[in-house]
Amino acid sequence: MSFLSFRNLLVLSLLCGLRLPAQQQTPVRNVVLVMTDGMRWQEIFRGADETLLTPENYYNKRDVAPLKQQFLAATPEERRRKLMPFFWEHFGSTGVIFGDQDAGSTASVTNGKNFSYPGYSETLTGHPDPRIDSNDDKPNPNLTVLAWLNHRPKFKGSVAAFGAWHTIANAVNPEKCGCVDNAAYDPLVISPMPDALAVLNAVKRDSPREWEDETFDAPTFYTAEEYVKAKKPHVLYISLGETDEWAHAGNYNEYLLSAHRADQYLKQLWDLLQSMPEYRGSTALIFTTDHGRGAVGDTWRNHGEKVPEAKNIFIAVSAPGLDGKGVQKNAALVTQSQVAATLARFLGEDWKAEEPKAGEALPLK
């Protein structure tokens, strides 16, 4: 375009009260990190596996016809959209999605353990730690990116973590973090106290317990949602757990249903955030898992060092101004250790400068 044409366009736009396109992206002021424990990349990218959707993999050999109707389709693309509709609508268009091995993209853990606590610690610190070699419910000896951000003046008192599994609280380490860190059946008391939060505390206290140290995902999610409404944190971390528990139980059908609910929770949370001026148009969203699972026979139930393919995960990212066009194809390997630096970078902070062992931020451009 010539200088004269540009000048004429500028004059015309001013005369007509038009705005030229903004040259600067909307800044990110908030980051939400959501994880669902032990969800396989295969279901994310291929949808439900018909060979596993059987009465033998359901409670008391229940009829699976309704679930086949709900989740099966002719192609992987159709099946994955049935299972995770919000995921594919949201991240699939302008987000960045890593881990579709069918498209030549691999995401993996680096801790070598391929189970939960090492994966959560790697995600939140940006590096593996050989001292974390079990799922024992004990404080993380490392500083997490959440704790570091909570001690930064800009984010002090504005970081919150919620987990279905009690060990999540120790993975964050509330003493080091000084942030809101609520997990499993623990009540959350804030001031002022919303009525809905009081009800949720009662539900957690009085409900039968399928797992002694882990709630169903619903109380965790709705507790986090009420906290967002009341306190509007800049950094929010939510860890869901049912996908892992049902898989270990050999219940593929409930595994699918819990994955589908996790997708619905993502949508509900995102819709809430976009209804609030504190978050609308200024929030990045990261969705991932702590580890994968086996791929052959009954190994889909399990993970760990004896299941090497359980190192494979997925990572999905969206943010204002990010135009990543969905699934990355024929891409370089990315790792779980890159999530922490990515989270911090969105907020204008350099986690790797604070923690040199951490991975680089994810390549999003």
Coordinates of C-alpha atoms in Angstrom, one line a residue:
M1 CA 0.0 0.0 0.0
S2 CA 1.4 3.4 -0.9
F3 CA 1.8 6.2 1.6
L4 CA -0.9 8.2 -0.1
S5 CA -3.4 5.3 0.1
F6 CA -2.6 4.7 3.7
R7 CA -3.1 8.4 4.5
N8 CA -6.4 8.4 2.7
L9 CA -7.5 5.3 4.6
L10 CA -6.5 6.8 7.9
V11 CA -8.4 10.0 7.1
L12 CA -11.4 8.1 6.0
S13 CA -11.4 5.9 9.1
L14 CA -11.2 9.0 11.4
L15 CA -14.0 10.7 9.5
C16 CA -16.2 7.7 9.7
G17 CA -15.5 7.0 13.4
L18 CA -13.8 3.7 12.5
R19 CA -11.0 2.0 14.4
L20 CA -7.9 0.6 12.8
P21 CA -7.0 -2.9 14.0
A22 CA -5.1 -3.0 17.2
Q23 CA -1.5 -3.8 16.9
Q24 CA -0.9 -4.9 20.5
Q25 CA -2.3 -8.1 22.0
T26 CA -4.5 -7.9 25.0
P27 CA -2.3 -8.6 28.0
V28 CA -2.8 -11.8 30.1
R29 CA -3.7 -10.9 33.7
N30 CA -4.8 -14.4 34.8
V31 CA -3.9 -18.0 34.3
V32 CA -5.9 -21.1 35.0
L33 CA -4.2 -24.5 35.0
V34 CA -6.5 -27.5 35.1
M35 CA -5.3 -31.1 35.2
T36 CA -7.2 -34.4 35.1
D37 CA -5.3 -37.3 36.6
G38 CA -4.0 -40.1 34.3
M39 CA -6.1 -39.3 31.2
R40 CA -4.6 -40.9 28.1
W41 CA -3.7 -38.9 25.0
Q42 CA -5.4 -41.6 23.0
E43 CA -8.9 -40.6 24.2
I44 CA -8.1 -36.9 23.8
F45 CA -7.2 -37.3 20.1
R46 CA -9.0 -40.4 19.1
G47 CA -12.1 -40.4 21.3
A48 CA -13.6 -43.5 22.9
D49 CA -12.0 -46.8 22.2
E50 CA -14.8 -49.2 21.1
T51 CA -12.7 -52.3 22.0
L52 CA -12.7 -51.1 25.6
L53 CA -16.3 -50.0 25.7
T54 CA -17.7 -53.3 26.9
P55 CA -19.9 -54.7 29.6
E56 CA -16.9 -56.3 31.2
N57 CA -15.4 -52.8 31.7
Y58 CA -18.5 -51.5 33.4
Y59 CA -20.2 -51.9 36.8
N60 CA -21.6 -55.4 37.1
K61 CA -21.5 -55.8 33.3
R62 CA -24.1 -53.1 32.7
D63 CA -25.6 -52.3 29.3
V64 CA -23.1 -50.2 27.4
A65 CA -25.4 -49.4 24.5
P66 CA -26.3 -45.9 25.8
L67 CA -22.6 -45.0 26.1
K68 CA -21.8 -46.3 22.6
Q69 CA -24.6 -44.1 21.3
Q70 CA -23.2 -41.1 23.3
F71 CA -19.5 -41.5 22.4
L72 CA -18.9 -43.6 19.3
A73 CA -18.8 -42.3 15.8
A74 CA -17.2 -43.2 12.4
T75 CA -14.0 -41.2 12.7
P76 CA -11.5 -40.3 15.4
E77 CA -12.4 -36.6 14.9
E78 CA -16.1 -37.2 15.5
R79 CA -15.4 -39.4 18.5
R80 CA -13.1 -37.0 20.2
R81 CA -15.6 -34.1 19.7
K82 CA -18.3 -36.3 21.3
L83 CA -16.1 -37.0 24.3
M84 CA -14.6 -33.6 24.7
P85 CA -16.7 -31.0 22.9
F86 CA -15.5 -27.9 24.7
F87 CA -11.8 -29.0 24.4
W88 CA -12.1 -29.2 20.7
E89 CA -14.2 -26.1 20.2
H90 CA -11.9 -24.0 22.5
F91 CA -8.4 -25.3 22.0
G92 CA -8.9 -26.8 18.5
S93 CA -9.5 -23.5 16.7
T94 CA -7.1 -20.9 18.1
G95 CA -5.3 -22.8 20.9
V96 CA -2.2 -24.9 20.8
I97 CA -2.5 -28.7 21.4
F98 CA 0.6 -30.9 21.9
G99 CA 0.6 -34.7 22.1
D100 CA -1.2 -36.1 19.1
Q101 CA 1.2 -38.8 18.1
D102 CA -1.0 -39.6 15.1
A103 CA -0.1 -36.1 13.8
G104 CA 3.6 -36.3 14.7
S105 CA 3.4 -34.5 18.0
T106 CA 4.6 -35.9 21.3
A107 CA 4.4 -34.6 24.8
S108 CA 5.9 -36.5 27.7
V109 CA 7.0 -36.4 31.3
T110 CA 10.7 -36.3 32.1
N111 CA 10.7 -37.7 35.6
G112 CA 10.9 -41.4 34.5
K113 CA 8.3 -42.4 37.1
N114 CA 5.2 -42.1 35.1
F115 CA 2.9 -41.8 38.1
S116 CA 1.1 -39.0 40.0
Y117 CA 3.1 -37.2 42.6
P118 CA 6.3 -37.0 40.4
G119 CA 4.1 -35.7 37.6
Y120 CA 2.4 -33.0 39.7
S121 CA 5.7 -31.9 41.1
E122 CA 7.3 -31.7 37.6
T123 CA 4.3 -29.7 36.3
L124 CA 4.4 -27.2 39.1
T125 CA 8.2 -26.8 39.5
G126 CA 9.3 -27.4 35.9
H127 CA 11.8 -30.2 36.7
P128 CA 11.8 -33.8 38.0
D129 CA 13.1 -34.5 41.5
P130 CA 14.4 -38.0 42.3
R131 CA 13.4 -37.5 45.9
I132 CA 9.8 -37.7 44.9
D133 CA 9.6 -41.4 44.2
S134 CA 6.3 -42.3 45.7
N135 CA 2.7 -41.0 46.1
D136 CA 3.3 -40.5 49.9
D137 CA 1.3 -37.6 51.1
K138 CA 4.2 -35.4 52.3
P139 CA 5.2 -31.8 51.6
N140 CA 7.0 -31.1 48.3
P141 CA 10.6 -30.0 49.2
N142 CA 10.7 -27.9 46.1
L143 CA 9.4 -24.3 45.5
T144 CA 6.5 -24.4 43.0
V145 CA 5.8 -21.8 40.5
L146 CA 2.5 -21.2 42.4
A147 CA 4.4 -20.5 45.6
W148 CA 6.9 -18.2 43.8
L149 CA 4.1 -16.2 42.2
N150 CA 2.2 -15.9 45.5
H151 CA 5.3 -14.2 46.9
R152 CA 5.6 -11.7 44.0
P153 CA 4.0 -8.4 45.0
K154 CA 1.7 -8.4 42.0
F155 CA 0.1 -11.7 42.8
K156 CA 0.4 -11.8 46.6
G157 CA -2.7 -13.4 48.1
S158 CA -4.1 -14.1 44.6
V159 CA -3.0 -17.7 44.0
A160 CA -5.3 -20.6 44.8
A161 CA -5.1 -24.4 44.4
F162 CA -7.8 -27.1 44.6
G163 CA -7.4 -30.8 44.3
A164 CA -9.6 -33.9 44.5
W165 CA -6.7 -35.9 45.8
H166 CA -5.3 -34.9 49.2
T167 CA -1.7 -35.2 48.1
I168 CA -2.3 -32.3 45.8
A169 CA -2.2 -30.0 48.8
N170 CA 1.3 -31.2 49.7
A171 CA 2.4 -31.1 46.1
V172 CA 1.7 -27.3 46.2
N173 CA 3.0 -27.2 49.8
P174 CA 0.8 -24.6 51.6
E175 CA 3.6 -23.7 54.0
K176 CA 5.9 -22.7 51.2
C177 CA 3.1 -21.2 49.1
G178 CA 1.2 -19.3 51.7
C179 CA -1.7 -19.5 49.3
V180 CA -5.2 -21.0 49.5
D181 CA -4.6 -24.8 49.1
N182 CA -7.7 -26.9 49.5
A183 CA -7.8 -30.6 48.7
A184 CA -10.0 -33.7 49.1
Y185 CA -12.4 -33.6 52.0
D186 CA -10.9 -30.6 53.8
P187 CA -13.4 -27.8 54.3
L188 CA -12.7 -24.4 52.9
V189 CA -13.5 -21.4 55.1
I190 CA -13.2 -17.9 53.8
S191 CA -14.5 -14.5 54.8
P192 CA -17.2 -13.6 53.9
M193 CA -18.4 -17.2 53.7
P194 CA -20.7 -17.9 50.7
D195 CA -23.7 -20.1 51.5
A196 CA -22.9 -22.4 48.6
L197 CA -19.4 -23.0 50.0
A198 CA -20.8 -23.9 53.4
V199 CA -23.1 -26.5 51.7
L200 CA -20.1 -27.9 49.8
N201 CA -18.1 -28.3 53.0
A202 CA -21.1 -30.3 54.5
V203 CA -21.3 -32.5 51.4
K204 CA -17.6 -33.3 51.6
R205 CA -18.0 -34.0 55.3
D206 CA -21.1 -36.2 55.1
S207 CA -20.8 -38.1 51.8
P208 CA -19.8 -41.7 51.6
R209 CA -16.2 -42.1 50.5
E210 CA -15.3 -44.2 47.5
W211 CA -11.7 -43.3 48.1
E212 CA -10.4 -42.4 51.5
D213 CA -8.0 -39.6 50.4
E214 CA -9.9 -38.4 47.3
T215 CA -13.3 -36.9 46.6
F216 CA -15.3 -37.2 43.5
D217 CA -14.4 -34.3 41.1
A218 CA -17.7 -32.4 41.6
P219 CA -17.0 -31.1 45.1
T220 CA -13.5 -30.0 44.1
F221 CA -14.7 -28.2 41.0
Y222 CA -17.6 -26.4 42.7
T223 CA -15.5 -25.4 45.6
A224 CA -13.0 -23.8 43.2
E225 CA -15.8 -22.2 41.3
E226 CA -17.3 -20.6 44.5
Y227 CA -13.8 -19.3 45.4
V228 CA -13.4 -17.7 42.0
K229 CA -16.7 -15.9 42.4
A230 CA -15.8 -14.7 45.9
K231 CA -12.1 -13.9 45.6
K232 CA -11.2 -13.6 41.9
P233 CA -7.6 -15.0 42.1
H234 CA -5.1 -14.2 39.3
V235 CA -3.7 -17.7 39.3
L236 CA -6.0 -20.7 39.7
Y237 CA -5.0 -24.4 39.8
I238 CA -7.5 -27.2 39.7
S239 CA -6.6 -30.9 39.8
L240 CA -9.3 -33.5 39.1
G241 CA -8.9 -37.2 39.9
E242 CA -11.7 -39.5 38.7
T243 CA -10.2 -40.4 35.3
D244 CA -7.3 -42.1 37.1
E245 CA -9.4 -43.8 39.8
W246 CA -11.9 -45.3 37.4
A247 CA -9.1 -46.5 35.0
H248 CA -7.3 -48.3 37.9
A249 CA -10.6 -49.9 38.7
G250 CA -10.9 -51.2 35.2
N251 CA -14.0 -49.2 34.6
Y252 CA -13.5 -47.8 31.2
N253 CA -17.1 -46.6 30.9
E254 CA -16.8 -44.4 34.1
Y255 CA -13.4 -43.3 32.9
L256 CA -15.1 -41.9 29.7
L257 CA -17.9 -40.3 31.7
S258 CA -15.5 -38.6 34.1
A259 CA -13.4 -37.3 31.2
H260 CA -16.6 -35.9 29.6
R261 CA -17.5 -34.3 32.9
A262 CA -14.0 -32.7 33.1
D263 CA -14.7 -31.2 29.7
Q264 CA -18.0 -29.9 30.9
Y265 CA -16.3 -28.4 34.0
L266 CA -13.8 -26.6 31.7
K267 CA -16.7 -25.1 29.7
Q268 CA -18.6 -24.1 32.8
L269 CA -15.5 -22.5 34.3
W270 CA -14.6 -20.7 31.1
D271 CA -18.1 -19.4 30.7
L272 CA -18.0 -18.1 34.2
L273 CA -14.7 -16.4 33.7
Q274 CA -15.9 -14.7 30.5
S275 CA -18.9 -13.4 32.3
M276 CA -16.6 -11.6 34.8
P277 CA -14.8 -8.3 33.9
E278 CA -11.8 -9.4 35.9
Y279 CA -11.2 -12.3 33.6
R280 CA -13.0 -11.6 30.3
G281 CA -10.5 -11.4 27.5
S282 CA -7.4 -11.5 29.8
T283 CA -7.2 -15.1 30.9
A284 CA -4.9 -17.9 29.7
L285 CA -6.1 -21.6 30.1
I286 CA -3.8 -24.6 30.3
F287 CA -5.2 -28.2 30.4
T288 CA -3.0 -31.2 30.8
T289 CA -2.5 -34.4 32.9
D290 CA 0.2 -35.8 35.3
H291 CA 0.9 -39.0 33.3
G292 CA -0.5 -41.2 30.6
R293 CA -1.4 -44.9 30.7
G294 CA -0.7 -48.1 28.9
A295 CA -1.8 -48.7 25.3
V296 CA -1.9 -52.5 24.9
G297 CA -4.5 -54.9 26.3
D298 CA -5.3 -54.2 30.0
T299 CA -2.3 -51.9 30.4
W300 CA -4.8 -49.0 29.8
R301 CA -5.6 -49.4 33.5
N302 CA -2.1 -48.8 34.7
H303 CA 1.0 -46.5 34.6
G304 CA 4.4 -46.3 36.3
E305 CA 8.0 -47.2 35.5
K306 CA 6.9 -50.6 34.1
V307 CA 4.6 -49.0 31.6
P308 CA 6.9 -46.8 29.5
E309 CA 4.2 -45.5 27.2
A310 CA 2.6 -43.9 30.3
K311 CA 5.2 -41.1 29.9
N312 CA 3.1 -39.8 27.0
I313 CA 0.7 -37.0 27.8
F314 CA -1.1 -34.1 26.2
I315 CA -0.9 -30.3 26.8
A316 CA -3.4 -27.7 25.5
V317 CA -3.0 -24.0 25.8
S318 CA -5.1 -21.0 25.0
A319 CA -4.6 -17.2 25.6
P320 CA -5.8 -13.9 24.3
G321 CA -4.2 -13.1 21.0
L322 CA -2.8 -16.7 20.6
D323 CA -3.6 -18.1 17.2
G324 CA -2.1 -21.5 17.3
K325 CA -4.5 -23.4 15.0
G326 CA -5.0 -26.4 17.3
V327 CA -3.2 -29.6 17.0
Q328 CA 0.6 -29.3 16.3
K329 CA 1.8 -31.5 13.5
N330 CA 5.2 -33.0 12.9
A331 CA 6.4 -30.9 15.9
A332 CA 9.4 -31.2 18.2
L333 CA 9.0 -33.0 21.5
V334 CA 7.6 -30.9 24.3
T335 CA 7.6 -31.9 28.0
Q336 CA 5.7 -31.6 31.2
S337 CA 8.6 -29.6 32.6
Q338 CA 7.7 -26.7 30.3
V339 CA 4.3 -26.0 31.8
A340 CA 5.5 -24.0 34.8
A341 CA 7.6 -21.5 32.8
T342 CA 4.7 -21.2 30.3
L343 CA 2.3 -20.3 33.1
A344 CA 4.7 -17.7 34.5
R345 CA 5.5 -16.2 31.1
F346 CA 1.9 -15.5 30.5
L347 CA 2.0 -13.3 33.5
G348 CA 5.2 -11.5 32.5
E349 CA 7.3 -13.5 34.9
D350 CA 10.5 -15.5 34.2
W351 CA 10.3 -18.8 36.2
K352 CA 13.3 -20.3 34.5
A353 CA 15.5 -17.4 35.8
E354 CA 14.3 -18.2 39.3
E355 CA 14.6 -22.0 38.8
P356 CA 17.3 -22.8 36.2
K357 CA 16.4 -26.5 36.3
A358 CA 13.0 -25.7 34.9
G359 CA 12.2 -26.4 31.3
E360 CA 11.8 -23.5 28.8
A361 CA 8.3 -22.1 28.1
L362 CA 6.4 -24.0 25.5
P363 CA 6.8 -22.9 21.8
L364 CA 3.4 -21.3 21.2
K365 CA 4.1 -19.2 18.2

